Coordinates of C-alpha atoms in Angstrom, one line a residue:
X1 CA 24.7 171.9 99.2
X2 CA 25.9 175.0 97.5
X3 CA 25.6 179.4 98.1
X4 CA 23.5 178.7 95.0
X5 CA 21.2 176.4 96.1
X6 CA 21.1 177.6 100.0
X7 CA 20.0 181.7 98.3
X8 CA 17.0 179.3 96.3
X9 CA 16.2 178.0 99.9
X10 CA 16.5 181.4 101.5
X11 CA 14.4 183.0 98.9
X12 CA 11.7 180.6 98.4
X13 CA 10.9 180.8 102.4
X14 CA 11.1 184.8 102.3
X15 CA 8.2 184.2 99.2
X16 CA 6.5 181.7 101.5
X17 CA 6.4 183.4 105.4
X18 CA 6.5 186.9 105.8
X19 CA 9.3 189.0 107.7
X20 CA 7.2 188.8 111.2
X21 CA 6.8 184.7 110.9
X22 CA 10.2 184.3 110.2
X23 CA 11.2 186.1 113.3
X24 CA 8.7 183.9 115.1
X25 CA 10.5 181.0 113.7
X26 CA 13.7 181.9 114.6
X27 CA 12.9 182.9 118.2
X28 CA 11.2 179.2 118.5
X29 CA 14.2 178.2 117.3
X30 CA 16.5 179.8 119.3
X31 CA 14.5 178.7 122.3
X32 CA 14.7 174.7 121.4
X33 CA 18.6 175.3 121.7
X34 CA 18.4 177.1 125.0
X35 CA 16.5 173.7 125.9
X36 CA 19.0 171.6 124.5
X37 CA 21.7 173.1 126.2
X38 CA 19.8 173.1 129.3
X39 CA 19.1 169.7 129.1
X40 CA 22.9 168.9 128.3
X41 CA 24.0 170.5 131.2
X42 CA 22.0 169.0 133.9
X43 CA 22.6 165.7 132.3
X44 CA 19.0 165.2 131.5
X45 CA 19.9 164.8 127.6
X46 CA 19.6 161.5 126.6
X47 CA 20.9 162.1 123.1
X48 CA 24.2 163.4 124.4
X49 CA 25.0 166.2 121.9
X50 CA 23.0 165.0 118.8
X51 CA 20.1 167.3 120.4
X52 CA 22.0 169.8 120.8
X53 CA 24.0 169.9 117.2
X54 CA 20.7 169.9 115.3
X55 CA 19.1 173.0 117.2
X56 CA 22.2 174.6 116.5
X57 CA 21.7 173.6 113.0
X58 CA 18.3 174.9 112.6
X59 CA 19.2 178.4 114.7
X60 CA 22.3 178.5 111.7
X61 CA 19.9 178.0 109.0
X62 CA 17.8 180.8 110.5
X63 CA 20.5 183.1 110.9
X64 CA 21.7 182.5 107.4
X65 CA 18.5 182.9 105.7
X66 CA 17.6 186.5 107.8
X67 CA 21.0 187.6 106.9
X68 CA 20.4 186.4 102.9
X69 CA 16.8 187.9 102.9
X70 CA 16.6 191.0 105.2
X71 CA 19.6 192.2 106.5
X72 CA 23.4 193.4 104.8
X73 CA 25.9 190.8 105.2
X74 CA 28.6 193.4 106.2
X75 CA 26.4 194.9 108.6
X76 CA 26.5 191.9 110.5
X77 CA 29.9 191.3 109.9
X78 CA 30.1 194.4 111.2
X79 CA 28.4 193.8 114.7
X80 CA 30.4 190.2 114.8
X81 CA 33.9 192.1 114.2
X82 CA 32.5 194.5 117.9
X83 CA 31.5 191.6 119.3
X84 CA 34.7 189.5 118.8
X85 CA 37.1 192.3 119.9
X86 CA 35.2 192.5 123.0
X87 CA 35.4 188.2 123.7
X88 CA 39.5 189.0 122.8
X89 CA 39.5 192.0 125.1
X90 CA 38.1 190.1 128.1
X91 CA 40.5 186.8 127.2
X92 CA 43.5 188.8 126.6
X93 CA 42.4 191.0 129.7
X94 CA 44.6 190.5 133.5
X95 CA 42.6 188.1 135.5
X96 CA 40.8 189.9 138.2
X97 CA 40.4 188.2 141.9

């Protein structure tokens, strides 16, 4: 699928569920990941990481479609540039004992 054809996705759900729903949704969504990975973890996933791949599909799809409808791209490139240097900082950091 295309930019062109994901924006038609993006803008047809903004027309369909307002801004408060679609926080809902991604929240639900988020949480159905936290299970997957929870269930991955304590070997309980039967799926093996099918489970897990499509939440993380569906959280994706959320982000992408908040960030197309409501929010400025650069903005959160913006916040993931902070939030990278910090994840480099703490690699690139001495280890502590």
């Amino acid at each position: 699928m295309n930019s062109i054809e994901e924006a038609a996705i993006y803008d047809a759900a903004a027309k369909k569920w307002k801004f408060e729903e679609q926080v809902i949704a991604m929240a639900e969504e988020c949480g159905e990941l936290v299970v997957e990975c929870c269930k991955l973890n304590l070997g309980k996933n039967k799926e093996g990481m099918e489970g897990m791949l499509e939440e993380m599909a569906d959280v994706q799809i959320m982000l992408d479609q908040m960030r197309h409808t409501y929010f400025k791209p650069r903005d959160m490139d913006q916040w993931k540039a902070i939030k990278l240097r910090k994840l480099r900082g703490i690699l690139l950091a001495p280890q502590q004992r």
